[in-house]
Amino acid sequence: MTSFFITTAIDYANGDPHLGHAFEKVGADCIARYRRLRGDDVWFLMGMDEHGQKVAQAAAADGVTPQALVDRVAGRFESTWDRLSVSRDQFIRTTSPAHQAGVQELIAQIFERNPDDFYERTYSGLYCVGCEAFKQPSEIVDGKCELHPTLTLEMVSERNWFFRLSRYQDFLRRLIEANPDFIRPESRRNEIIGLLDQGLEDVSASRARLGWGVPFPRPTSDGQQQTTYVWFDALPNYWTATRLPGARASWPAQLHVVGKDITRFHCVIWPAMLEAAGLPLPGGVWAHGFVQLGGERFSKSAGVRLDLDEAIDRFGPDAFRYYLLREIPWDGDGNFSWERFEERYISELADGLGNLASRSLAMILKYREGVVPRTASGTPLDARGAELVTAYAAAMDALDLRRGAEVMGELVSAANLFIVQNAPWALAKSGNEQQLDLVLGALARCLARLAVLYSPFMPGKSAELWSLLGADSGVQSVAWETATAPAVDGWVVKKPDGLFPKPQNVPGAPK
Ligand SMILES: [Zn+2]
């Protein structure tokens, strides 16, 4: 069995989960569920990044301790992931003592192996509290951080431990050149190659002035106890998680899923840290784009908001997951719009998959008392289904989630057309029982395929459809062969009562 250890970015604990977080987690969950369906031994890690200045500031503004704030925020994030059926195996929090000990151990290991990878330096520069980073001139637009135009950059001067990142420039170039898949998609890989072409600067590894974090394991030469810089605290979570009680994953991870804004931390600093500590490197990094609303990025600091609960409530969690993954490319930016959401819901789910399921099941009930007839799988719909399963697997293996969902839509259209062309009601009327059996059997196999292959996208509705078909086990535990060669002969289907009700029938839908 192949191990597949997948991670998402850990989220910064200074606000509520928003659409950008949801897109990343739902996408990673879709990949994790697909790998389980392919028979991999999957470990899916998520978590919270709970240290840093912004957390301390937000707690102070709230009049609570930083720990009380992050406990509350972690609870809100986890309940959102529960609502969205995000099937994480582990949820790490960087305030956990085991993680903090791991961070210190990793840094100590670098000191031991490469004693001058860390050195002391006084640094002055423009610091963005949004990024928790000093900004280079190329990242500053009109005197503001390009990612946080609403925040004011601060001139900061302090004596810190620095990590000699510049030493790893050639190592990183060789790594990226030898492993075309180490950074995907291509656009992000080119961005990092461009960064290496400019030459790497050493990076700060500790902070003099903030207390809410992991103590840096070595004081500076003037005897100051420092705090580990937030990225040296956050990035190691992927490794410390494997050492926590109950973790079944072993390092290295096969895939880190992150947003494109933190690609360079994951593709430059993280592999350099691991190399310095003598630890194995992850299989690769996938950097997705941003979900925008009217062209603007969702984030707390950019001030662009959309109520995540309202979006989930609109047509239910599965429709929301489906819409995000079907609408927004996994390798670039995309837009969220209520109009597109409703359009896709009606045409692809209510009138598409939902209608296909209800008319097919209704005909099996009406003409065959609910029993799926025993037939050979030689119809054109079976052939098209087999073809599309192959196309789906190719898309999902390449992490083209949008194409994966699109392929299933093609199968729904093919099945609806198959019904029109074969007119089962006419076959029943003329007494052509054998042909009617063939048509109904093909439709049942097609629905089985759809239930299985949509399950990474819509786990709840897929389970519902699977059960309507008469399955006696959960769709989450089926083998891949159920999609390539569905065997549903003799199953007893149930009466459908609307998988995807039309908007006017959705209780409490905002109009
Ligand atoms: Zn910034």
mmCIF file of C-alpha atoms and ligand atoms in Angstrom, residues 128-133 135 144-149 151 153, ligand 1:
data_model
loop_
_atom_site.group_PDB
_atom_site.id
_atom_site.type_symbol
_atom_site.label_atom_id
_atom_site.label_comp_id
_atom_site.label_asym_id
_atom_site.label_seq_id
_atom_site.Cartn_x
_atom_site.Cartn_y
_atom_site.Cartn_z
ATOM 1 C CA CYS A 128 4.980 44.110 7.415
ATOM 2 C CA VAL A 129 2.976 42.771 10.372
ATOM 3 C CA GLY A 130 0.556 41.235 7.840
ATOM 4 C CA CYS A 131 3.302 39.026 6.370
ATOM 5 C CA GLU A 132 5.324 38.864 9.605
ATOM 6 C CA ALA A 133 8.301 39.603 7.365
ATOM 7 C CA LYS A 135 9.867 43.449 2.839
ATOM 8 C CA LYS A 144 2.886 49.632 1.241
ATOM 9 C CA CYS A 145 3.301 45.889 1.257
ATOM 10 C CA GLU A 146 1.931 44.637 -2.071
ATOM 11 C CA LEU A 147 -0.069 41.934 -0.256
ATOM 12 C CA HIS A 148 -1.333 44.206 2.532
ATOM 13 C CA PRO A 149 -2.064 47.619 1.017
ATOM 14 C CA LEU A 151 -1.355 48.163 6.576
ATOM 15 C CA LEU A 153 5.031 49.228 7.041
HETATM 16 ZN ZN ZN B 1 2.418 42.092 3.910
#
